[in-house]
Amino acid sequence: MRLASVDVGTNSTRLLVADVDGDRILDQLEREMVITRLGRGVDRTRRFEPASLRRTLDVLGDYAERCRRLGVEATRVVATSATRDATNRDEFLGGVRELFGVDAEVLSGDEEAATSYLGAIHDLGGDERTLVIDIGGGSTEFIIGNHDPEAMLSIDIGCVRLLERHLSSDPPTPGEVAALRADVREHLEKVFDALDPSTARRVVGVAGTVTTVAALTLGLEVYDPDRIHHAEITAAGIHETAERLVAMTIAERAALPVMAKGREDVIAAGGLVMDELCTTFGFQRMIASESDILDGVLLGLSRRIAARG
């Protein structure tokens, strides 16, 4: 069955079109990401900016047309942190309904976490106890389990949110970096109330922050998903990359060959989050995954269709 999933996050808007058989993603026909920054300013105003909303709906219009052209049989659209926070979300939700003919699902933090876990582990192999960490634009999700998630937590330390709170200089000043790190450490204390990261045999990081930092840590000259997917990066490598990113200007980051257009301003904040995760929880390495919430949304749609018979 040909299905599509759309993930509208705080920073990026993404599309996956694939042929699916049960819990197996067979052939991927489209996998697209555009940084639309829907969540710009939402941490401060609790509203979508008109330009960000228009930009996001324009991209979604293109995605809807691709789905029609490819003969997609069913589509699932989800929205996450920024849409949870925005008081004017109805304008966005109405736009999605008009473009796709379906209602967007505004995932709760726990739903977002569970969906990320499903996407991250579906092609990982083995049955080791796994901690999945999804660093988004507005929030970061932590999910631990073996085959199924057993405990999860969503906290508001996404890279867009942290950039807007702390990194106003270009490049950031040492004081700004210290303030961001302190903010992250304070939020990470909440993780211990929900789950114990030390019980995980492996740590898997998903989403654009993780895969971009992985590409830089691996020294790739071009962004290569095949080399990034399931690559192990060390805590020392993450620290070195984070320090390198905060020392650069936004223009210098934009010139890096693996940097997606529009990620250059938030990636320093994201790298610092990864570094603080390793320090706080004593992680020695992290597995980067190109499979994430987008894959989980698609597999969840497949399960729903199967359940309806």
Short mmCIF file of C-alpha atoms in Angstrom, two decimals:
data_model
loop_
_atom_site.label_atom_id
_atom_site.label_comp_id
_atom_site.label_asym_id
_atom_site.label_seq_id
_atom_site.Cartn_x
_atom_site.Cartn_y
_atom_site.Cartn_z
CA MET A 1 0.00 0.00 0.00
CA ARG A 2 1.32 3.44 -0.90
CA LEU A 3 1.16 5.76 2.12
CA ALA A 4 2.42 9.22 3.05
CA SER A 5 3.39 10.80 6.34
CA VAL A 6 3.92 14.49 6.96
CA ASP A 7 5.64 15.84 10.08
CA VAL A 8 5.23 19.55 10.76
CA GLY A 9 7.74 20.45 13.44
CA THR A 10 8.92 23.65 15.06
CA ASN A 11 11.83 23.96 12.64
CA SER A 12 11.17 21.71 9.63
CA THR A 13 8.32 20.32 7.54
CA ARG A 14 8.92 16.84 6.17
CA LEU A 15 7.33 14.33 3.82
CA LEU A 16 7.75 10.57 3.43
CA VAL A 17 6.00 8.61 0.66
CA ALA A 18 6.60 4.87 0.68
CA ASP A 19 5.12 1.50 -0.16
CA VAL A 20 4.36 -0.25 3.12
CA ASP A 21 3.50 -3.84 4.01
CA GLY A 22 2.39 -4.11 7.63
CA ASP A 23 5.32 -2.99 9.78
CA ARG A 24 7.76 -3.01 6.87
CA ILE A 25 8.65 0.06 4.84
CA LEU A 26 9.49 -1.38 1.44
CA ASP A 27 10.36 1.31 -1.09
CA GLN A 28 10.75 5.00 -0.27
CA LEU A 29 9.59 7.10 -3.19
CA GLU A 30 9.98 10.53 -1.59
CA ARG A 31 11.75 11.74 1.53
CA GLU A 32 11.84 15.52 1.67
CA MET A 33 12.70 18.12 4.30
CA VAL A 34 12.25 21.89 4.11
CA ILE A 35 13.10 24.15 7.01
CA THR A 36 10.04 26.38 7.34
CA ARG A 37 10.53 27.52 10.98
CA LEU A 38 6.80 27.38 11.82
CA GLY A 39 7.73 27.83 15.48
CA ARG A 40 9.63 31.09 15.05
CA GLY A 41 8.76 33.30 18.02
CA VAL A 42 6.21 30.88 19.49
CA ASP A 43 8.19 30.42 22.72
CA ARG A 44 7.81 34.16 23.37
CA THR A 45 4.42 35.05 21.84
CA ARG A 46 2.52 31.72 21.85
CA ARG A 47 1.40 32.55 18.30
CA PHE A 48 2.44 31.56 14.78
CA GLU A 49 3.92 34.45 12.82
CA PRO A 50 1.97 35.07 9.57
CA ALA A 51 5.08 34.67 7.39
CA SER A 52 6.06 31.37 9.05
CA LEU A 53 2.54 30.03 8.72
CA ARG A 54 2.32 31.04 5.06
CA ARG A 55 5.74 29.53 4.29
CA THR A 56 4.77 26.23 5.95
CA LEU A 57 1.43 25.99 4.15
CA ASP A 58 3.15 26.69 0.82
CA VAL A 59 5.46 23.73 1.40
CA LEU A 60 2.53 21.56 2.47
CA GLY A 61 0.72 22.50 -0.73
CA ASP A 62 3.67 21.17 -2.72
CA TYR A 63 3.69 17.97 -0.63
CA ALA A 64 -0.05 17.45 -1.20
CA GLU A 65 0.45 17.75 -4.95
CA ARG A 66 3.29 15.20 -4.86
CA CYS A 67 1.08 12.77 -2.95
CA ARG A 68 -1.64 13.08 -5.60
CA ARG A 69 0.88 12.63 -8.40
CA LEU A 70 2.35 9.50 -6.81
CA GLY A 71 -1.03 7.87 -6.20
CA VAL A 72 -0.87 7.90 -2.40
CA GLU A 73 -3.78 5.93 -0.92
CA ALA A 74 -3.76 7.45 2.57
CA THR A 75 -1.93 10.32 4.25
CA ARG A 76 -1.30 11.12 7.91
CA VAL A 77 -0.24 14.61 8.96
CA VAL A 78 1.10 15.32 12.47
CA ALA A 79 2.23 18.50 14.20
CA THR A 80 4.31 18.75 17.34
CA SER A 81 5.73 21.23 19.86
CA ALA A 82 5.09 24.60 18.19
CA THR A 83 1.52 23.70 17.30
CA ARG A 84 0.88 22.50 20.84
CA ASP A 85 1.97 25.91 22.11
CA ALA A 86 0.37 28.23 19.52
CA THR A 87 -2.97 29.83 20.41
CA ASN A 88 -3.77 30.52 16.74
CA ARG A 89 -3.23 26.90 15.63
CA ASP A 90 -6.70 26.67 14.06
CA GLU A 91 -5.56 28.64 11.02
CA PHE A 92 -2.81 26.10 10.44
CA LEU A 93 -5.10 23.12 11.06
CA GLY A 94 -7.66 24.51 8.62
CA GLY A 95 -4.99 24.90 5.96
CA VAL A 96 -3.91 21.28 6.37
CA ARG A 97 -7.52 20.10 6.07
CA GLU A 98 -7.99 22.07 2.86
CA LEU A 99 -4.76 20.80 1.29
CA PHE A 100 -4.85 17.12 2.26
CA GLY A 101 -8.49 16.43 3.05
CA VAL A 102 -7.51 15.03 6.46
CA ASP A 103 -7.26 16.52 9.92
CA ALA A 104 -3.74 17.08 11.26
CA GLU A 105 -3.05 15.36 14.55
CA VAL A 106 -1.47 17.60 17.19
CA LEU A 107 0.59 15.04 19.08
CA SER A 108 1.03 15.33 22.82
CA GLY A 109 4.57 15.09 24.15
CA ASP A 110 4.04 11.42 25.03
CA GLU A 111 2.50 10.63 21.65
CA GLU A 112 5.40 12.35 19.92
CA ALA A 113 7.85 10.34 21.99
CA ALA A 114 6.17 7.00 21.30
CA THR A 115 6.00 7.72 17.58
CA SER A 116 9.67 8.67 17.46
CA TYR A 117 10.56 5.43 19.24
CA LEU A 118 8.62 3.35 16.73
CA GLY A 119 10.34 5.07 13.83
CA ALA A 120 13.83 4.84 15.33
CA ILE A 121 13.85 1.15 16.22
CA HIS A 122 11.87 -0.40 13.36
CA ASP A 123 15.03 -1.07 11.31
CA LEU A 124 17.61 -1.12 14.10
CA GLY A 125 17.75 -4.86 14.75
CA GLY A 126 18.39 -6.68 17.98
CA ASP A 127 16.39 -6.44 21.18
CA GLU A 128 18.71 -4.47 23.43
CA ARG A 129 17.28 -2.01 25.90
CA THR A 130 17.31 1.24 23.93
CA LEU A 131 17.03 4.91 24.81
CA VAL A 132 15.80 7.01 21.89
CA ILE A 133 16.37 10.77 22.05
CA ASP A 134 14.58 13.04 19.58
CA ILE A 135 15.97 16.59 19.58
CA GLY A 136 13.44 18.81 17.86
CA GLY A 137 12.99 22.53 17.39
CA GLY A 138 10.69 23.06 20.35
CA SER A 139 11.18 20.01 22.55
CA THR A 140 13.29 16.94 23.16
CA GLU A 141 11.77 13.52 23.73
CA PHE A 142 13.27 10.65 25.74
CA ILE A 143 11.90 7.14 25.30
CA ILE A 144 13.28 3.92 26.78
CA GLY A 145 12.29 0.31 26.27
CA ASN A 146 13.16 -2.97 24.65
CA HIS A 147 10.83 -3.72 21.77
CA ASP A 148 8.09 -1.39 23.01
CA PRO A 149 8.46 1.92 24.89
CA GLU A 150 8.26 1.53 28.65
CA ALA A 151 8.79 5.11 29.84
CA MET A 152 8.96 8.46 28.12
CA LEU A 153 9.27 12.18 28.72
CA SER A 154 9.05 15.35 26.61
CA ILE A 155 10.82 18.50 27.82
CA ASP A 156 10.99 21.98 26.30
CA ILE A 157 14.63 22.19 25.24
CA GLY A 158 14.38 22.23 21.44
CA CYS A 159 17.05 23.97 19.36
CA VAL A 160 14.79 26.79 18.08
CA ARG A 161 13.48 27.52 21.56
CA LEU A 162 16.99 27.58 23.04
CA LEU A 163 18.40 29.72 20.22
CA GLU A 164 15.71 32.35 20.75
CA ARG A 165 16.17 32.29 24.53
CA HIS A 166 19.94 32.50 24.70
CA LEU A 167 22.05 32.89 21.53
CA SER A 168 21.52 36.45 20.34
CA SER A 169 25.12 37.18 19.30
CA ASP A 170 26.87 35.96 16.16
CA PRO A 171 28.89 34.01 17.09
CA PRO A 172 27.47 33.39 20.58
CA THR A 173 29.34 34.86 23.51
CA PRO A 174 30.74 32.59 26.25
CA GLY A 175 28.10 33.97 28.60
CA GLU A 176 25.29 33.06 26.21
CA VAL A 177 26.67 29.56 25.77
CA ALA A 178 26.97 29.12 29.53
CA ALA A 179 23.38 30.28 30.04
CA LEU A 180 22.09 27.84 27.42
CA ARG A 181 24.05 24.96 28.95
CA ALA A 182 22.69 25.80 32.40
CA ASP A 183 19.13 25.91 31.04
CA VAL A 184 19.57 22.49 29.43
CA ARG A 185 21.09 20.95 32.57
CA GLU A 186 18.21 22.24 34.68
CA HIS A 187 15.66 20.66 32.34
CA LEU A 188 17.58 17.38 32.12
CA GLU A 189 17.15 16.86 35.86
CA LYS A 190 13.48 16.08 35.10
CA VAL A 191 14.51 13.03 33.07
CA PHE A 192 15.48 11.09 36.20
CA ASP A 193 11.91 11.41 37.52
CA ALA A 194 10.58 9.54 34.47
CA LEU A 195 13.29 7.05 33.47
CA ASP A 196 16.84 5.92 34.17
CA PRO A 197 19.13 6.50 31.15
CA SER A 198 21.85 4.32 32.68
CA THR A 199 19.77 1.16 32.12
CA ALA A 200 19.97 1.55 28.33
CA ARG A 201 22.42 -0.65 26.45
CA ARG A 202 22.39 1.70 23.47
CA VAL A 203 21.42 5.32 22.85
CA VAL A 204 19.87 6.33 19.53
CA GLY A 205 19.58 9.97 18.50
CA VAL A 206 17.13 11.06 15.82
CA ALA A 207 16.14 14.18 13.84
CA GLY A 208 18.10 16.86 12.00
CA THR A 209 20.24 18.12 14.86
CA VAL A 210 21.61 14.64 15.53
CA THR A 211 22.17 13.69 11.89
CA THR A 212 23.86 17.02 11.08
CA VAL A 213 26.17 16.80 14.09
CA ALA A 214 26.89 13.21 13.08
CA ALA A 215 27.80 14.29 9.54
CA LEU A 216 30.18 16.93 10.91
CA THR A 217 31.68 14.58 13.49
CA LEU A 218 32.25 11.94 10.82
CA GLY A 219 33.97 14.55 8.63
CA LEU A 220 31.68 14.01 5.64
CA GLU A 221 32.23 16.26 2.64
CA VAL A 222 28.59 15.90 1.54
CA TYR A 223 25.48 14.95 3.49
CA ASP A 224 25.19 11.19 2.94
CA PRO A 225 22.18 9.55 4.68
CA ASP A 226 23.54 6.06 4.02
CA ARG A 227 26.76 6.81 5.89
CA ILE A 228 24.97 8.64 8.70
CA HIS A 229 22.24 6.06 9.33
CA HIS A 230 23.23 3.90 12.32
CA ALA A 231 26.71 5.48 12.51
CA GLU A 232 28.19 5.59 16.02
CA ILE A 233 29.57 8.94 17.15
CA THR A 234 31.52 9.38 20.35
CA ALA A 235 30.86 11.81 23.17
CA ALA A 236 34.29 13.32 22.57
CA GLY A 237 33.44 13.85 18.91
CA ILE A 238 30.10 15.46 19.80
CA HIS A 239 31.82 17.81 22.24
CA GLU A 240 34.42 18.83 19.67
CA THR A 241 31.72 19.47 17.05
CA ALA A 242 29.56 21.50 19.45
CA GLU A 243 32.53 23.68 20.43
CA ARG A 244 33.41 24.16 16.78
CA LEU A 245 29.86 25.22 15.90
CA VAL A 246 29.49 27.81 18.66
CA ALA A 247 32.82 29.38 17.64
CA MET A 248 31.55 29.93 14.07
CA THR A 249 29.34 32.66 12.68
CA ILE A 250 26.00 31.74 11.13
CA ALA A 251 27.48 32.47 7.68
CA GLU A 252 30.41 30.14 8.36
CA ARG A 253 28.04 27.35 9.44
CA ALA A 254 25.90 27.90 6.34
CA ALA A 255 28.98 27.34 4.18
CA LEU A 256 29.57 23.85 5.63
CA PRO A 257 28.77 21.37 2.84
CA VAL A 258 26.57 19.14 5.03
CA MET A 259 24.44 22.00 6.40
CA ALA A 260 20.80 22.07 5.28
CA LYS A 261 19.66 25.55 4.29
CA GLY A 262 17.92 27.12 7.25
CA ARG A 263 19.59 24.97 9.92
CA GLU A 264 22.72 27.09 10.25
CA ASP A 265 21.40 29.33 13.04
CA VAL A 266 19.89 26.60 15.26
CA ILE A 267 22.55 23.90 14.89
CA ALA A 268 24.87 25.42 17.51
CA ALA A 269 22.09 25.21 20.12
CA GLY A 270 21.35 21.65 19.03
CA GLY A 271 24.99 20.62 19.29
CA LEU A 272 25.17 22.02 22.81
CA VAL A 273 22.10 19.98 23.78
CA MET A 274 23.80 16.82 22.52
CA ASP A 275 26.96 17.67 24.41
CA GLU A 276 25.06 18.26 27.64
CA LEU A 277 23.18 14.98 27.20
CA CYS A 278 26.45 13.08 27.02
CA THR A 279 27.90 14.91 30.03
CA THR A 280 24.80 14.67 32.24
CA PHE A 281 24.04 11.01 31.59
CA GLY A 282 27.58 9.75 30.99
CA PHE A 283 26.95 8.59 27.43
CA GLN A 284 30.16 7.50 25.71
CA ARG A 285 28.59 7.21 22.25
CA MET A 286 25.36 7.73 20.37
CA ILE A 287 23.91 5.98 17.32
CA ALA A 288 22.58 8.43 14.73
CA SER A 289 19.40 7.38 12.93
CA GLU A 290 17.84 8.72 9.76
CA SER A 291 14.66 6.83 10.71
CA ASP A 292 12.60 8.86 13.14
CA ILE A 293 9.13 10.20 13.90
CA LEU A 294 8.35 10.48 10.18
CA ASP A 295 8.77 6.71 9.81
CA GLY A 296 6.81 6.13 13.00
CA VAL A 297 3.90 8.22 11.68
CA LEU A 298 3.87 6.13 8.50
CA LEU A 299 3.96 2.81 10.36
CA GLY A 300 1.24 4.02 12.73
CA LEU A 301 -0.95 4.81 9.73
CA SER A 302 -0.31 1.32 8.32
CA ARG A 303 -1.35 -0.25 11.63
CA ARG A 304 -4.55 1.77 11.74
CA ILE A 305 -5.50 0.68 8.25
CA ALA A 306 -4.79 -2.97 9.12
CA ALA A 307 -6.89 -2.71 12.29
CA ARG A 308 -9.86 -1.41 10.28
CA GLY A 309 -9.59 -4.46 8.06
#
